[in-house]
């Protein structure tokens, strides 16, 4: 039984040593100090997310992030927009949906995951109601 204990103690020592070596080699996981300072400066200066996507073609509501202590960010056609930028894509927030002016004068509600065709004047066709779901890679 003493041999088994000695082997167990040896394996434990090796696993602790290899874990410490791995932790040292990881370095900083997410951002460097310079990247973190730049992000904090952008947040503190009130810079807004990137330029809004073009409104001609199609419009896709990718979702919304509501912060408890900050502005709400909408994701439209893969771009992050604040509430003021939504007017550039002729949309208004309505809960988690976007309200668009429809071709027939009616309001079109675009829920997260839905997309719609938008003409040159910014008017939307009725929402397709289709949410495309792609299967992930098998593990």
Coordinates of C-alpha atoms in Angstrom, one line a residue, residues 54-59 101-103 116-126:
X54 CA -26.9 50.6 -45.3
X55 CA -30.7 50.6 -45.4
X56 CA -31.2 49.4 -48.9
X57 CA -31.6 45.7 -49.5
X58 CA -32.5 43.8 -46.3
X59 CA -32.6 44.6 -42.6
X101 CA -42.5 51.9 -41.5
X102 CA -44.1 49.4 -43.9
X103 CA -44.6 49.8 -47.7
X116 CA -37.1 42.0 -44.0
X117 CA -36.5 43.6 -47.4
X118 CA -36.1 47.3 -47.4
X119 CA -36.5 49.5 -50.5
X120 CA -34.6 52.6 -51.4
X121 CA -37.0 54.9 -49.6
X122 CA -36.4 52.9 -46.3
X123 CA -39.8 51.3 -46.2
X124 CA -40.0 47.7 -45.1
X125 CA -41.8 44.7 -46.5
X126 CA -43.7 42.7 -43.8

